[in-house]
Structures are given as C-alpha cells and as structure tokens.
XYZ file of C-alpha atoms in Angstrom:
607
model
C 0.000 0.000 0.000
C 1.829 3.388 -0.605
C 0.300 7.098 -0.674
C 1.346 7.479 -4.062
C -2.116 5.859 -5.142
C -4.149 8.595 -3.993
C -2.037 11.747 -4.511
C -2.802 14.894 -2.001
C -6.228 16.203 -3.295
C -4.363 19.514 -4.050
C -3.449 22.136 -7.344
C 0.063 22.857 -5.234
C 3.332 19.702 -4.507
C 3.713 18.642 -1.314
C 6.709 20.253 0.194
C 8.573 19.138 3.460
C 9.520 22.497 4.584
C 8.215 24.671 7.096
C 5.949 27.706 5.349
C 4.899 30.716 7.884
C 1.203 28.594 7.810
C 3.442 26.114 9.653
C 4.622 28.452 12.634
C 1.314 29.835 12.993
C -0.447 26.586 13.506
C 2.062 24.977 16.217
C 2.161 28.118 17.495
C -1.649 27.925 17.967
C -1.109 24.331 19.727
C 1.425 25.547 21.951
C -0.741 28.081 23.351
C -3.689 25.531 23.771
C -1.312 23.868 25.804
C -0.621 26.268 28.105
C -4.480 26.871 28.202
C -5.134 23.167 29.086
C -2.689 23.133 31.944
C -2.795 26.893 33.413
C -4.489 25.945 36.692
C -1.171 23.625 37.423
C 0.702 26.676 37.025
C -0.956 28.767 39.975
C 0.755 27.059 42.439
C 2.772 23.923 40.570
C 4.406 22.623 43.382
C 1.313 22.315 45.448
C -1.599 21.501 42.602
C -3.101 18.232 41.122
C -5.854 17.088 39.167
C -9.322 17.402 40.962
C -10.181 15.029 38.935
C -7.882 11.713 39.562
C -5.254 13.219 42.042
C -3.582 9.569 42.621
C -3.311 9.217 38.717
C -1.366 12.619 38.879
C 0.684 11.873 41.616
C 1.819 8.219 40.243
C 3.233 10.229 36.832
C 4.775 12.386 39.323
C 6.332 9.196 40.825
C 7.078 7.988 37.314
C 8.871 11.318 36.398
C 10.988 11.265 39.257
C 11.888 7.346 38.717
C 13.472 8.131 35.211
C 15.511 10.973 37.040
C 16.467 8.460 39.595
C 17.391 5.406 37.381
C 19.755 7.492 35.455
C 21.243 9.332 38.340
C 21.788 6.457 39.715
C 22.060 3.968 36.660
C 19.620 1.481 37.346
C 17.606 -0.675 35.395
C 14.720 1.244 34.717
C 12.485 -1.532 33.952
C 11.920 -2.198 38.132
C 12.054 0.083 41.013
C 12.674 -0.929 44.589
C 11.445 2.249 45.617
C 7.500 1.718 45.694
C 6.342 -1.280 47.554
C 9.262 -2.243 49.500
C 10.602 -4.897 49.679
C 8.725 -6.383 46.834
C 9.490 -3.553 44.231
C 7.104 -2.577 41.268
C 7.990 -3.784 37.250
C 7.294 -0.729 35.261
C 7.237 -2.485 31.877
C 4.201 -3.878 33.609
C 2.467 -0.494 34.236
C 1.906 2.586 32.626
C 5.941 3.445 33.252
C 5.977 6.256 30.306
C 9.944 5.467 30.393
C 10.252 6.793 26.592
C 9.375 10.713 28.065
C 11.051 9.868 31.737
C 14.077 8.918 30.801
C 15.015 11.087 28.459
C 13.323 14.004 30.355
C 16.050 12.957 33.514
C 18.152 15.926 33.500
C 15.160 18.573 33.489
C 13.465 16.737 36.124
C 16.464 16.748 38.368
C 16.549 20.573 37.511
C 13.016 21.365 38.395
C 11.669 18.826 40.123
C 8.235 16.529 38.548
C 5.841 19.146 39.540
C 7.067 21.043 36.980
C 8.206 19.130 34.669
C 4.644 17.073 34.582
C 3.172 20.384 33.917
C 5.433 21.524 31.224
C 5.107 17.922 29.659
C 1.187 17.549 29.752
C 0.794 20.686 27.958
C 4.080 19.454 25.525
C 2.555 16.227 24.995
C -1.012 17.921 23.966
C 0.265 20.291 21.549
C 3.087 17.529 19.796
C 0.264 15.164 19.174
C -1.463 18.454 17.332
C 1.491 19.603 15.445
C 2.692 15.747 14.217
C -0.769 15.270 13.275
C -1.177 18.605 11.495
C 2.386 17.607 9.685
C 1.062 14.389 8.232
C -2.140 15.685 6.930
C -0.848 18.485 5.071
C 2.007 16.697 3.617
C 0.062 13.569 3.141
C -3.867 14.174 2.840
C -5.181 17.785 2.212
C -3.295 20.832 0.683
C -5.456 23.185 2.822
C -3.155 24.626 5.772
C -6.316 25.651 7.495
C -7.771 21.977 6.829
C -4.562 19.944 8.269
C -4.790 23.108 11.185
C -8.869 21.977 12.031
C -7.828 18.199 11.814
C -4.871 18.399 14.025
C -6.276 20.846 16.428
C -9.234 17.994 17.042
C -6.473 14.836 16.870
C -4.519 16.677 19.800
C -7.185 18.562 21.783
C -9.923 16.247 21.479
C -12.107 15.763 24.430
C -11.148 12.726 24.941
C -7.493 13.320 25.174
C -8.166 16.485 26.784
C -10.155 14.395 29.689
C -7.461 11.827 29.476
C -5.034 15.020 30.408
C -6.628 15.048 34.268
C -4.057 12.555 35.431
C -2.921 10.156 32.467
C -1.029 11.842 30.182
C 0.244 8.461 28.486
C -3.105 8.553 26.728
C -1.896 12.049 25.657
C 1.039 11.559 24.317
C 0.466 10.595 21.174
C 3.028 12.210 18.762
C 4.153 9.062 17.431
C 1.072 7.776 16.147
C 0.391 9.725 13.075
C 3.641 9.005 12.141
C 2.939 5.869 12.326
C 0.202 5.606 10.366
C 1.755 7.453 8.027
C 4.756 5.638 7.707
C 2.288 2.071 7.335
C 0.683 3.926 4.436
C 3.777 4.271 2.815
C 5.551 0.642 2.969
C 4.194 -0.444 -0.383
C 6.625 2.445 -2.141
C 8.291 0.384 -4.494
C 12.000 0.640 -3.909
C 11.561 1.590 -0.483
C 10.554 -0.995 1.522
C 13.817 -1.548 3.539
C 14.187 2.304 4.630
C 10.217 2.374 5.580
C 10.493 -0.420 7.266
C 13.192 0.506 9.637
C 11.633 3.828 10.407
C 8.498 1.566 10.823
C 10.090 -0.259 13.490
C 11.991 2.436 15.164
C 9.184 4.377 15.357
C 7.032 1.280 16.649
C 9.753 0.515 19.362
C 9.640 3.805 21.004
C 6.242 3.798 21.242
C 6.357 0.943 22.960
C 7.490 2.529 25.739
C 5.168 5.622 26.039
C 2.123 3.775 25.882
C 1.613 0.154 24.535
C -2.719 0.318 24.400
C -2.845 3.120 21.938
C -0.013 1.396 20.027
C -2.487 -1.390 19.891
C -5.584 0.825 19.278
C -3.473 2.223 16.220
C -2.137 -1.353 14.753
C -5.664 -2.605 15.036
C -6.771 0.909 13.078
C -4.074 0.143 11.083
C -5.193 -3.169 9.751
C -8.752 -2.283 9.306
C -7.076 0.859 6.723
C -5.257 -1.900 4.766
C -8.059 -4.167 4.357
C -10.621 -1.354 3.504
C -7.529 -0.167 0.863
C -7.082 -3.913 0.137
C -10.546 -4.033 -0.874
C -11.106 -0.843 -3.069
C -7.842 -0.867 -4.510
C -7.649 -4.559 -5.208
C -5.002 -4.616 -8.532
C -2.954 -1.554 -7.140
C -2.566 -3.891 -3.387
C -1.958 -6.854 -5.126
C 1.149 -5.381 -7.106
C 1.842 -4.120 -3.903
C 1.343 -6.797 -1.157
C 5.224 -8.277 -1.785
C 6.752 -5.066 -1.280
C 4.450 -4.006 1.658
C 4.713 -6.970 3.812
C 8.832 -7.091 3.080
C 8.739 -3.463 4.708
C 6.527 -4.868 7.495
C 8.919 -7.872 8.231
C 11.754 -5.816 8.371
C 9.672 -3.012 10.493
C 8.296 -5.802 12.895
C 11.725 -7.451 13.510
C 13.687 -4.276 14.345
C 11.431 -3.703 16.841
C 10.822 -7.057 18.451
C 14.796 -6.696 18.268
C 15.065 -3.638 19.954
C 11.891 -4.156 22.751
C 12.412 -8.292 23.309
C 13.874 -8.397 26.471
C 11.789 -5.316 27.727
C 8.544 -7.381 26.657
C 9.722 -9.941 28.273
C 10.526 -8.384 31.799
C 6.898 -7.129 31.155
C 5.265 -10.652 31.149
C 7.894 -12.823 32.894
C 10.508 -10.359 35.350
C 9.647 -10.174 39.150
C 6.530 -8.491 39.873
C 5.088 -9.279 36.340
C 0.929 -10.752 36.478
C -1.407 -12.222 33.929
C -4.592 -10.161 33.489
C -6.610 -8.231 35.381
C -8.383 -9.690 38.466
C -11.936 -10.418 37.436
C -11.566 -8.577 33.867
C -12.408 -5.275 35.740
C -12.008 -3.410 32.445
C -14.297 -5.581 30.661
C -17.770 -3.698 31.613
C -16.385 -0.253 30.795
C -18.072 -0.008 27.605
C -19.378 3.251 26.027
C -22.602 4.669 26.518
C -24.205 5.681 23.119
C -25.723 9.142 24.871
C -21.670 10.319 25.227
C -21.233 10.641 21.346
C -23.564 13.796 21.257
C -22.951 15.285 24.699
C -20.600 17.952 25.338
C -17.306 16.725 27.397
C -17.065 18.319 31.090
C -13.451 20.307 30.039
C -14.519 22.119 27.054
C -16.344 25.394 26.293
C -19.860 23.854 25.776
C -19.577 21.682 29.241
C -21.638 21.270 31.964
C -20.067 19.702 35.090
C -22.956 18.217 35.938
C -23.515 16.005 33.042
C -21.073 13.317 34.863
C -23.770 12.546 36.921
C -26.695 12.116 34.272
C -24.502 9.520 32.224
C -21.941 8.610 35.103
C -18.912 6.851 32.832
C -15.310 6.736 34.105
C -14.222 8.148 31.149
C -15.349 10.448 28.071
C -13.497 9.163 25.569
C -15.979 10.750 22.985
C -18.596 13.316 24.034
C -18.054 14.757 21.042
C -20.959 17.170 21.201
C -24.106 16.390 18.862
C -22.808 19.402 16.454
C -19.107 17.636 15.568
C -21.175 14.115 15.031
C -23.759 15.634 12.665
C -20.956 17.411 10.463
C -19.167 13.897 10.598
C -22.225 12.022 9.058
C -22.638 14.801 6.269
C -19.047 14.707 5.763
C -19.553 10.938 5.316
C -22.194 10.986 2.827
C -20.310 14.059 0.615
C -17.615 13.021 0.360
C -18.056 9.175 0.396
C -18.139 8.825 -3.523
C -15.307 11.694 -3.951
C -12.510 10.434 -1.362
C -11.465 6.832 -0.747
C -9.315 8.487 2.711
C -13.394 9.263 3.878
C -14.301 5.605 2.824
C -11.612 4.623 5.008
C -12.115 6.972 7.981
C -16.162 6.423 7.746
C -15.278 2.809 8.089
C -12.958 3.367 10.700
C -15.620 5.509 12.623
C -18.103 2.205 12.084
C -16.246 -0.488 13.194
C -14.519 1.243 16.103
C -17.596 2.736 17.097
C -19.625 -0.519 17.312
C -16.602 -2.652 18.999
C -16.384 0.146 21.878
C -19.934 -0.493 23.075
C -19.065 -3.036 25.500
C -20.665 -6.621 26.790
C -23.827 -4.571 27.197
C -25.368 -1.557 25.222
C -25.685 1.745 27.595
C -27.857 4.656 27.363
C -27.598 7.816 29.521
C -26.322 5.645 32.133
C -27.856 2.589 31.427
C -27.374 -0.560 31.208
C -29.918 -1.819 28.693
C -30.626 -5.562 27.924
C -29.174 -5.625 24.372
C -25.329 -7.462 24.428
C -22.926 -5.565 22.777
C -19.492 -7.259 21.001
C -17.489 -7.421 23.976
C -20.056 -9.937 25.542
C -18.477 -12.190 23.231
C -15.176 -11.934 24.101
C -13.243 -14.292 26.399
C -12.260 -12.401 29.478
C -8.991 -13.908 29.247
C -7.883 -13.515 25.770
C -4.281 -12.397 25.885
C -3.394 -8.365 25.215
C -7.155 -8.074 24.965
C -8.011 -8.595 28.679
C -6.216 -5.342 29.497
C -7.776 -3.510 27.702
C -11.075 -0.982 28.217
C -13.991 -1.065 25.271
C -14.558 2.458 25.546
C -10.814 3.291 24.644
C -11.920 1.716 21.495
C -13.481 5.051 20.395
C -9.955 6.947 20.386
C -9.802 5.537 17.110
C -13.039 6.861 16.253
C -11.401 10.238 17.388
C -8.832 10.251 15.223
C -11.059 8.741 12.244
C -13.211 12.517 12.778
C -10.586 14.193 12.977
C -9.205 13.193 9.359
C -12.683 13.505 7.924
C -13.132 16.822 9.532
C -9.508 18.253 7.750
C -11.241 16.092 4.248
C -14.087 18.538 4.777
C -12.596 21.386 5.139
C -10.348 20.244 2.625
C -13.039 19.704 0.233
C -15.214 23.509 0.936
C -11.640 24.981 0.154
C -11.271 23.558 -3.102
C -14.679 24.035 -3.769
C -14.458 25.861 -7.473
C -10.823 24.672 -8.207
C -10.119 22.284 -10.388
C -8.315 19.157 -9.280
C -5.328 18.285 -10.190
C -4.943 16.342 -13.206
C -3.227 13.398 -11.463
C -6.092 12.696 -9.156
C -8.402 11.137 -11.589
C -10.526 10.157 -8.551
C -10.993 13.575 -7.489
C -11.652 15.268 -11.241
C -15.755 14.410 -11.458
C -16.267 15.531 -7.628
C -14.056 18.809 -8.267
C -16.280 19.368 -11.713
C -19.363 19.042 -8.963
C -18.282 21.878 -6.968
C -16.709 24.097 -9.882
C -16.974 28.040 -9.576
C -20.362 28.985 -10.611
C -23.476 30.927 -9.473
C -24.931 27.900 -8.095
C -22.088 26.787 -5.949
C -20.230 29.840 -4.165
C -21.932 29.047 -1.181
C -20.267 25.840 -0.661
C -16.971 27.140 0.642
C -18.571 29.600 3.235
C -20.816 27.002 4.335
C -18.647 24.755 4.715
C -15.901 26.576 6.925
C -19.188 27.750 8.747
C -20.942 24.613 9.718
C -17.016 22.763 10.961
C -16.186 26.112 12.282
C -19.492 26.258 14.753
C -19.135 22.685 15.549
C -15.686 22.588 16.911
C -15.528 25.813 18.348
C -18.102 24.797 21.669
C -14.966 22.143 22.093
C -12.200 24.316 22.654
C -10.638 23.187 26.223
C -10.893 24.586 29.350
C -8.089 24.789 31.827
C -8.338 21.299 33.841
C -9.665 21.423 37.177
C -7.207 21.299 39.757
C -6.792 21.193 43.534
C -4.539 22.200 46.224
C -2.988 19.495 48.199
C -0.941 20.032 51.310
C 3.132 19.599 50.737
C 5.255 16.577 51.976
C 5.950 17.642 55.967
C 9.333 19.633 56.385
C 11.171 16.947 58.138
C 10.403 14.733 54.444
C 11.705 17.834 52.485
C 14.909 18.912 54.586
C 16.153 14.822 54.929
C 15.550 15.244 58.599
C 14.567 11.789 58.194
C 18.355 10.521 56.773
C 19.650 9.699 60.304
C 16.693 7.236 60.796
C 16.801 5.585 57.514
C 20.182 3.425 57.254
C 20.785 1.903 53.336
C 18.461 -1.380 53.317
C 15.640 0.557 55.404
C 12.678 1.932 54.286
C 10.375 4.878 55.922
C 6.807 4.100 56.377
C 4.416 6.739 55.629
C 0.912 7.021 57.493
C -1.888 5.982 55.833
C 0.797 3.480 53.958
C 0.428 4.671 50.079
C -2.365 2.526 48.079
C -4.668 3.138 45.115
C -7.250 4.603 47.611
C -5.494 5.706 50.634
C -2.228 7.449 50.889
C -1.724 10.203 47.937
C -0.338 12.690 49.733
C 2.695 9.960 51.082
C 3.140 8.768 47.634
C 4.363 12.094 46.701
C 6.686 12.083 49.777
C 9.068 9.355 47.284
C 8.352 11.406 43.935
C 9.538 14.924 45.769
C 12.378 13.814 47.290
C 13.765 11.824 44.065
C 13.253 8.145 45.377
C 15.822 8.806 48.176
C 14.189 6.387 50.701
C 12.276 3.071 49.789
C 8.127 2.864 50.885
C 5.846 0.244 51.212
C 2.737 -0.394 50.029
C 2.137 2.717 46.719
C 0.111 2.849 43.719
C 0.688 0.517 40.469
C -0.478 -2.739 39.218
C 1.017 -5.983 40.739
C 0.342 -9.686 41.041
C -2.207 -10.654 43.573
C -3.492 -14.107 44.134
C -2.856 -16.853 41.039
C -0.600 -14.307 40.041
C -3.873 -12.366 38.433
C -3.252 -8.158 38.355
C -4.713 -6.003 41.203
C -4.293 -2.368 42.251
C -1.762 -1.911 44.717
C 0.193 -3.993 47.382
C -1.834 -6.462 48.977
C -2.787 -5.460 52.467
C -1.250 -6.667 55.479
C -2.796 -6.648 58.479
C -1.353 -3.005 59.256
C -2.352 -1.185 56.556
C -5.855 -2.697 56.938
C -6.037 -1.252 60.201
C -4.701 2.080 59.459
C -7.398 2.280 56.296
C -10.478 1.244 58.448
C -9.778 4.008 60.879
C -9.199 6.328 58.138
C -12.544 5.413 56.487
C -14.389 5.067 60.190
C -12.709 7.766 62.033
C -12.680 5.742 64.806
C -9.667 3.701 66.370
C -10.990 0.000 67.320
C -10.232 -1.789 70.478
C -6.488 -3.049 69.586
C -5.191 -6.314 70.959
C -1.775 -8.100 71.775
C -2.928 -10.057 68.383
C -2.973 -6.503 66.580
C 0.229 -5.545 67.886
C 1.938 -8.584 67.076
C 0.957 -8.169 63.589
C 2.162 -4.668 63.323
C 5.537 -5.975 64.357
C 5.972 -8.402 61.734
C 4.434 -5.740 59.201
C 7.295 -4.044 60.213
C 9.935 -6.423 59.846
C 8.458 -7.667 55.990
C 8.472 -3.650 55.168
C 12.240 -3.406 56.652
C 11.141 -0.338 58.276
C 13.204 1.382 60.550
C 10.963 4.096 61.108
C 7.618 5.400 61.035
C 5.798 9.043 60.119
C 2.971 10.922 60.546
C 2.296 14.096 59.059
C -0.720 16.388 58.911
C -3.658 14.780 57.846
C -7.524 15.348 57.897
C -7.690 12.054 60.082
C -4.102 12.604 62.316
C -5.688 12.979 65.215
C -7.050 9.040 65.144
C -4.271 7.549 62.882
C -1.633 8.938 65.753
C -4.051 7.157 68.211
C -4.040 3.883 66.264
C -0.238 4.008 65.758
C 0.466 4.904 69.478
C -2.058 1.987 70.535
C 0.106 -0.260 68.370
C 4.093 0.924 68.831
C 3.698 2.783 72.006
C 4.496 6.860 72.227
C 5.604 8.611 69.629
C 8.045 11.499 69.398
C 7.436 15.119 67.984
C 10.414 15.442 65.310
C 10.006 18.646 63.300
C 6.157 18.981 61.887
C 5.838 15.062 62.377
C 5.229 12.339 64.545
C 7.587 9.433 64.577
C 7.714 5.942 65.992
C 11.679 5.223 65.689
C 11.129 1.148 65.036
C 14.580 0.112 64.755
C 14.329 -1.625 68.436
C 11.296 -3.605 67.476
C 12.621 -4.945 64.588
C-alpha cells in the first residue's frame, strides 16, 4: 500500500519544509497547551488534578523514577522504591519510560511538579502539530484543513479528559507518524528504509504507551483491508513489497523491545490479566457521542452525573457528530481516505460499546461485542472497550480536515493526477450555483468545533510533603536497606499525599505499600500492594474515624508488618484524620516522638 495511489487532493506539490502557515499553527497548539494546563501553574508545586489526584501523583512518581534510574544507573524496567521490599515492574504499568528517561536531566533541575506540567501541555500540543504535519504533507493541501484536523487529533475531548491525570493517553506524537509511515511501505524501492523507520518508530512507542499502540495497529489493519478491498489490482502489485517493509519493520522492533517485553510478562513483579476482567464492563454509553465533554467550552459539570462513565473518551458534542455524518455521505463517492475513515468511525464505534449496550447511564438488555469476548484472551483482557473510540477520534478528525479540505477547493479544479478527485471537483466548480459551498462549509465545521475548545483542567490544592520529608531530617533514621513508612501506607485509595513524599524527594528512601499494578493471588493483576494486616487497620480508621479496640494479636501483627516492610521508622504528618491515625499508631508501637512537623515511631528496636 503506498500514498502514491491517492495523490494529495491539491493544485500545489507537497513540500517538506516549514511555510509561515506552519509556525502559525504549532504556534496555535502551543498556546492551547498552556491553556489546558494553566491551573497547574498557579501554584505547581502544590496543585493536582481534581479530577484523579492519585493518577497525577503516580506520573509524578514515574517522572521522578526516570531521574532516579539514570542518576543512579539502574535498570529502569523495576524500582525498589514503591512497595518495599517487593518492588514494582514498570514495563508492567503505565511506566511512560520513553518521556522519563530522556526528560532525567530537566526533572532533576526542576523537580516533577514542573516538569509534569510543562510535559502535559508538551505532549497535547506535539500530538497536534505531528498530526497537522502528516495531513498536510500527506492528505489535504489546505493549511487551514490539516490546522482543524490536528487541532481535534490533539485537543480532542477525549485526550483532553485523558489530560486530568494520564497523560500516556496524551502523548500521542508518534502515532500519526505511524500511520503514516504504514501507508507508505508499499513504495516500491523503499521498503527496507520504511520499514526501519516503521520499526523504530514502533519501538519507542512501545514505551510511552503500549494500548494506543495497539488501538493504532488494530486501526491500522482495518485501513489496509478497507484499501485492500477498493484498490484490489494496485494492493496486489503491492502486497510483496508491503509486507517485506513490514517484516523488516516488525523485527527491528521485536529486536530492539524483546527483552523489555519480556521483563513485562515474565521479570519479578510481572501478572497475567486483570483480576476479574475489571475493564471488561467499561463499555461506552451511546448518549456520550452527542454530549458535550465536562473540560470544554460547551460543558456542563454536571452532566457526569446524568450519564456517570469513568471516562469520556468521545462526548463529542451532537454538532461535531452531525458534520461527521454529512461529511460521510459528501464526500463518500469523492474520497477513498473518507471511505476509510467512515469505516474506521463504524467499526470502532460498534466494537467500543461493551458486553452490554448503555444509554444515559444505562445498562440496557441488548449485548454488545465485547459480551463475546473471552475475558482472558491475551493483550485483549487489558484492555477498556470504551478506549476503542480513540480511534473513532482520530477517524473525525481526518474527515473533519477532508471537509474542510473539500469547501476549500470548492471551485478549483483538481489536479490532473487525481483522476478520482476530477468528477467531484467538476461538482463543486466556480459557478453561481455553488459559491456558497466554501462559506458554508468553513461555517458549519467552524461552529461545531468551536463549543470544544478546552478549558483549563480542574485542579486542587494538596498540602506539601511535611518539612522533616523535604529537609532529609529523616536521613539519620533511615540506614541503606531501610525503608520509611508513611501514614496511611500509600495505596490506590489511601495514601496520595505519602506517595508524593518518594516522587519529591527523588526516590531517596524506599516505601511500602504505593500505587501501580502488581500480582495478587494466582498471580492475576490487582491495584496496589496487597494489604497486610497493618495497613488494613490504618485504612479502616481512616474510612471510620474511629480507632478499634487493639489487641496483643494486633500488635503482634504490626511488628511483623514491620519487619516484611524493613522499616526502621515510622511518620505521621498532617492529615484530615491525624488525630485518630496517631491514636491507632500509638495503641500499636507505644508513644511517639514530635520530630520537626511530624510524629515518629523510631522502630529500629522492634525490629
């Protein structure tokens, strides 16, 4: 398959270099970016996501693990320094390690407040400008059309929403290049130098974010068959040439990533699946399509409520899905890319509905496709159904740049190579009858992606590690081999603010307990460490506000908590329950002593 079968539906040759159009439009992104992220920026040291807060503070962690495992020239695939003594395999969770590690030296500069910040924002407007890049050098020849389509495939409000605490779902830079570069493997000639940027590209994405790398190959293949199909003589001449490319592309990067993959499925701390196939049931919920996303301009907080999903991977607004279908049916006989994308949008949109169809919250009795599917069908029990629908993102976002793409050339002729283009560009010729095309048409994509322009995520304040975390008051208590124990002990649930006691102090001492994905029972996934009797304690009181009535039992636990943690010493900061936790922790390991703006329990005797 190579883009030289359906030339750029343009008078002008593509060029590779930068035009002023060019500046202006990353410029554009760049500022959205700051836009998306400016309530971080208030107070950066001090301000997370209001919306998941433990997500932001794990890519915290993760920022400052790349700074440590180059400082201190680990292996970066596992960290001892979350869930001590067991450790945590990153290659096994959402590690990010292709943006940590080579971030490093900033991070150690600045610190991961800031550089999460700066990144988020980064991330947002790259995955604009790459996309931008590919369509106008590969699709349209309207600046302003690859500007609308890569505006959407960045700022989407999906990825936007993804922004609140995951930016691995926003950093997507990679993947139009991708796609691009699979388009262009059947170039006769080629197909050694496409298929090693194939699999370099491939390989680094591997470790930014493997789901969307398999949300894109899976787009990918649907493309070529739907190509396969409409172009059956051209693909046939092609197929040797494409699928040499793709052999070389696919064994580059299983060479480069094969140990990696395998630390992810076999090193210490690796699982198999997800306990129970938790992500099974998240399936989308056909009323999000046509509602307006909570982070952009047209967005009602309170819609969360009325349809309740996790996630709003579309919400695309009922204006952007109506100029979608009528971009669909204009351009479907004109423009084998919409063909493509409208199947795209099909497929991806049906697969995403999940075991059971949903409307405005629920669950109706109709299955959907993912009732169908074995819950423990390797790669695919990871992932979510709804994520599905990212695809259908980017599928709207190409056939909103074809749109625009086709209103601007309404009344020029096409070029003479496109002979599939030459009927549908005599259709929408200059005359009397058809100068309203163009102005409708910027006005109808205009109105309907301008009520999706992002808001600034919502953030919250969150109190700062204590000073005796942030001055290493606390070196003389931890010897190498110890670890500190925060209180509440870090978990999924409990324990953010602790968590970010490791990320903003670089990893220096070890923790137990933290927030990641690890083996539980039958070596199936869970959240988090499991609990020991401890930590169950500490989050009972937390969630009761009430201390039980402790016995010697209790206490003998706690000891040999202590001893499986290493911990040589334990610390209380403020907290909205401190007044009970210090009671539970005295009740176990007898007084404790006022050190700085903390209370510590110096275990070293007990254990």
């Amino acid at each position: 398959m190579s883009a030289t079968a359906d030339p750029p539906t343009d008078t002008r040759p593509a060029t590779g270099r930068f035009v002023r159009a060019d500046v202006l439009a990353i410029g554009a992104y760049v500022l959205l970016g700051v836009l998306v992220c400016l309530n971080y920026w208030g107070d950066v040291g001090n301000r997370v996501s209001s919306h998941l807060p433990t997500d932001h503070s794990w890519f915290e962690w993760l920022f400052s693990h790349g700074a440590y495992s180059v400082r201190h020239l680990e292996n970066p695939l596992f960290s001892d320094r979350q869930n001590a003594p067991d450790g945590v395999n990153m290659m096994a969770n959402t590690s990010l390690l292709g943006v940590t590690l080579p971030l490093a030296p900033l991070t150690l500069l600045l610190g991961p407040q800031v550089v999460y910040a700066l990144y988020l924002g980064g991330a947002l407007a790259a995955t604009a400008a790459t996309s931008y890049w590919v369509l106008s050098r590969r699709l349209v020849r309207s600046r302003a059309a690859a500007f609308v389509g890569g505006a959407f495939l960045g700022f989407a409000p999906g990825i936007v929403h993804h922004a609140n605490g995951q930016p691995n779902f926003v950093s997507n830079f990679l993947l139009p290049l991708i796609v691009a570069r699979v388009l262009r493997l059947g170039e006769p000639g080629r197909w050694r130098r496409n298929g090693l940027a194939l699999g370099l590209l491939v390989a680094y994405q591997i470790f930014i974010n493997e789901e969307m790398l398999l949300l894109t190959a899976l787009a990918c293949l649907v493309v070529v068959v739907a190509y396969a199909v409409a172009r059956w003589r051209v693909a046939r001449a092609q197929a040797g040439t494409f699928l040499a490319a793709l052999g070389v592309g696919g064994g580059l990067a299983l060479l480069l990533t094969a140990y990696p993959i395998w630390f992810q499925f076999n090193g210490p701390q690796s699982y198999r699946g997800l306990q129970g196939g938790v992500f099974h049931s998240w399936g989308e919920d056909l009323a999000a399509f046509v509602t307006f996303a909570r982070d952009t301009l047209a967005g009602d907080p309170a819609v969360e409520k009325t349809i309740g999903l996790t996630e709003q991977n579309t919400w695309f607004g009922w204006p952007v899905v109506l100029v979608t279908l009528a971009a669909i049916v204009l351009l479907w006989r004109r423009s084998l890319a919409a063909r493509i994308a409208a199947v795209l949008v099909a497929v991806f949109t049906v697969v995403s509905l999940g075991p059971r169809i949903r409307l405005n919250g629920v669950e109706t009795g109709t299955y959907g496709p993912w009732h169908y599917v074995p819950d423990d069908l390797p790669l695919v029990e990871m992932m979510m159904p709804t994520r599905m629908t990212l695809v259908v993102t980017g599928a709207v976002g190409v056939l909103l740049a074809l749109a625009w793409d086709a209103a601007a050339r309404s009344g020029r002729p096409a070029p003479a190579s496109d002979a599939d283009l030459q009927s549908a560009a005599t259709e929408v010729a200059a005359g009397p009858r058809r100068r309203w095309v163009r102005p409708v048409g910027y006005a109808a994509i205009a109105l309907a992606v301008l009520p999706l322009v992002p808001r600034p995520l919502p953030a919250q304040q969150i109190d700062p590690p204590p000073a005796f975390i942030t001055s290493g008051a606390w070196r003389p208590y931890v010897p190498d081999g110890r670890t500190l124990v925060p209180v509440p002990v870090p978990s999924n649930v409990h324990g953010l603010s602790t968590l970010r006691w490791s990320a903003l102090t670089r990893h220096e001492f070890p923790v137990p307990g933290g927030y990641f994905i690890g083996p539980g029972p039958n070596d199936e996934g869970i959240f988090g460490a499991p609990n020991r009797p401890t930590s169950t304690l500490i989050y009972s009181t937390m969630d009761k506000g009430a201390v039980p009535a402790l016995t010697d039992e209790d206490r003998r636990r706690a000891v040999e908590d202590l001893r499986f943690w290493r911990a040589s010493v334990v610390v209380l900061g403020a907290h909205p329950r401190e007044a009970v936790l210090r009671e539970l922790m005295t009740g176990l390991l007898g007084e404790p002593r006022r050190v700085d703006d903390v209370w510590l329990w110096d275990v070293r005797p007990l254990v």
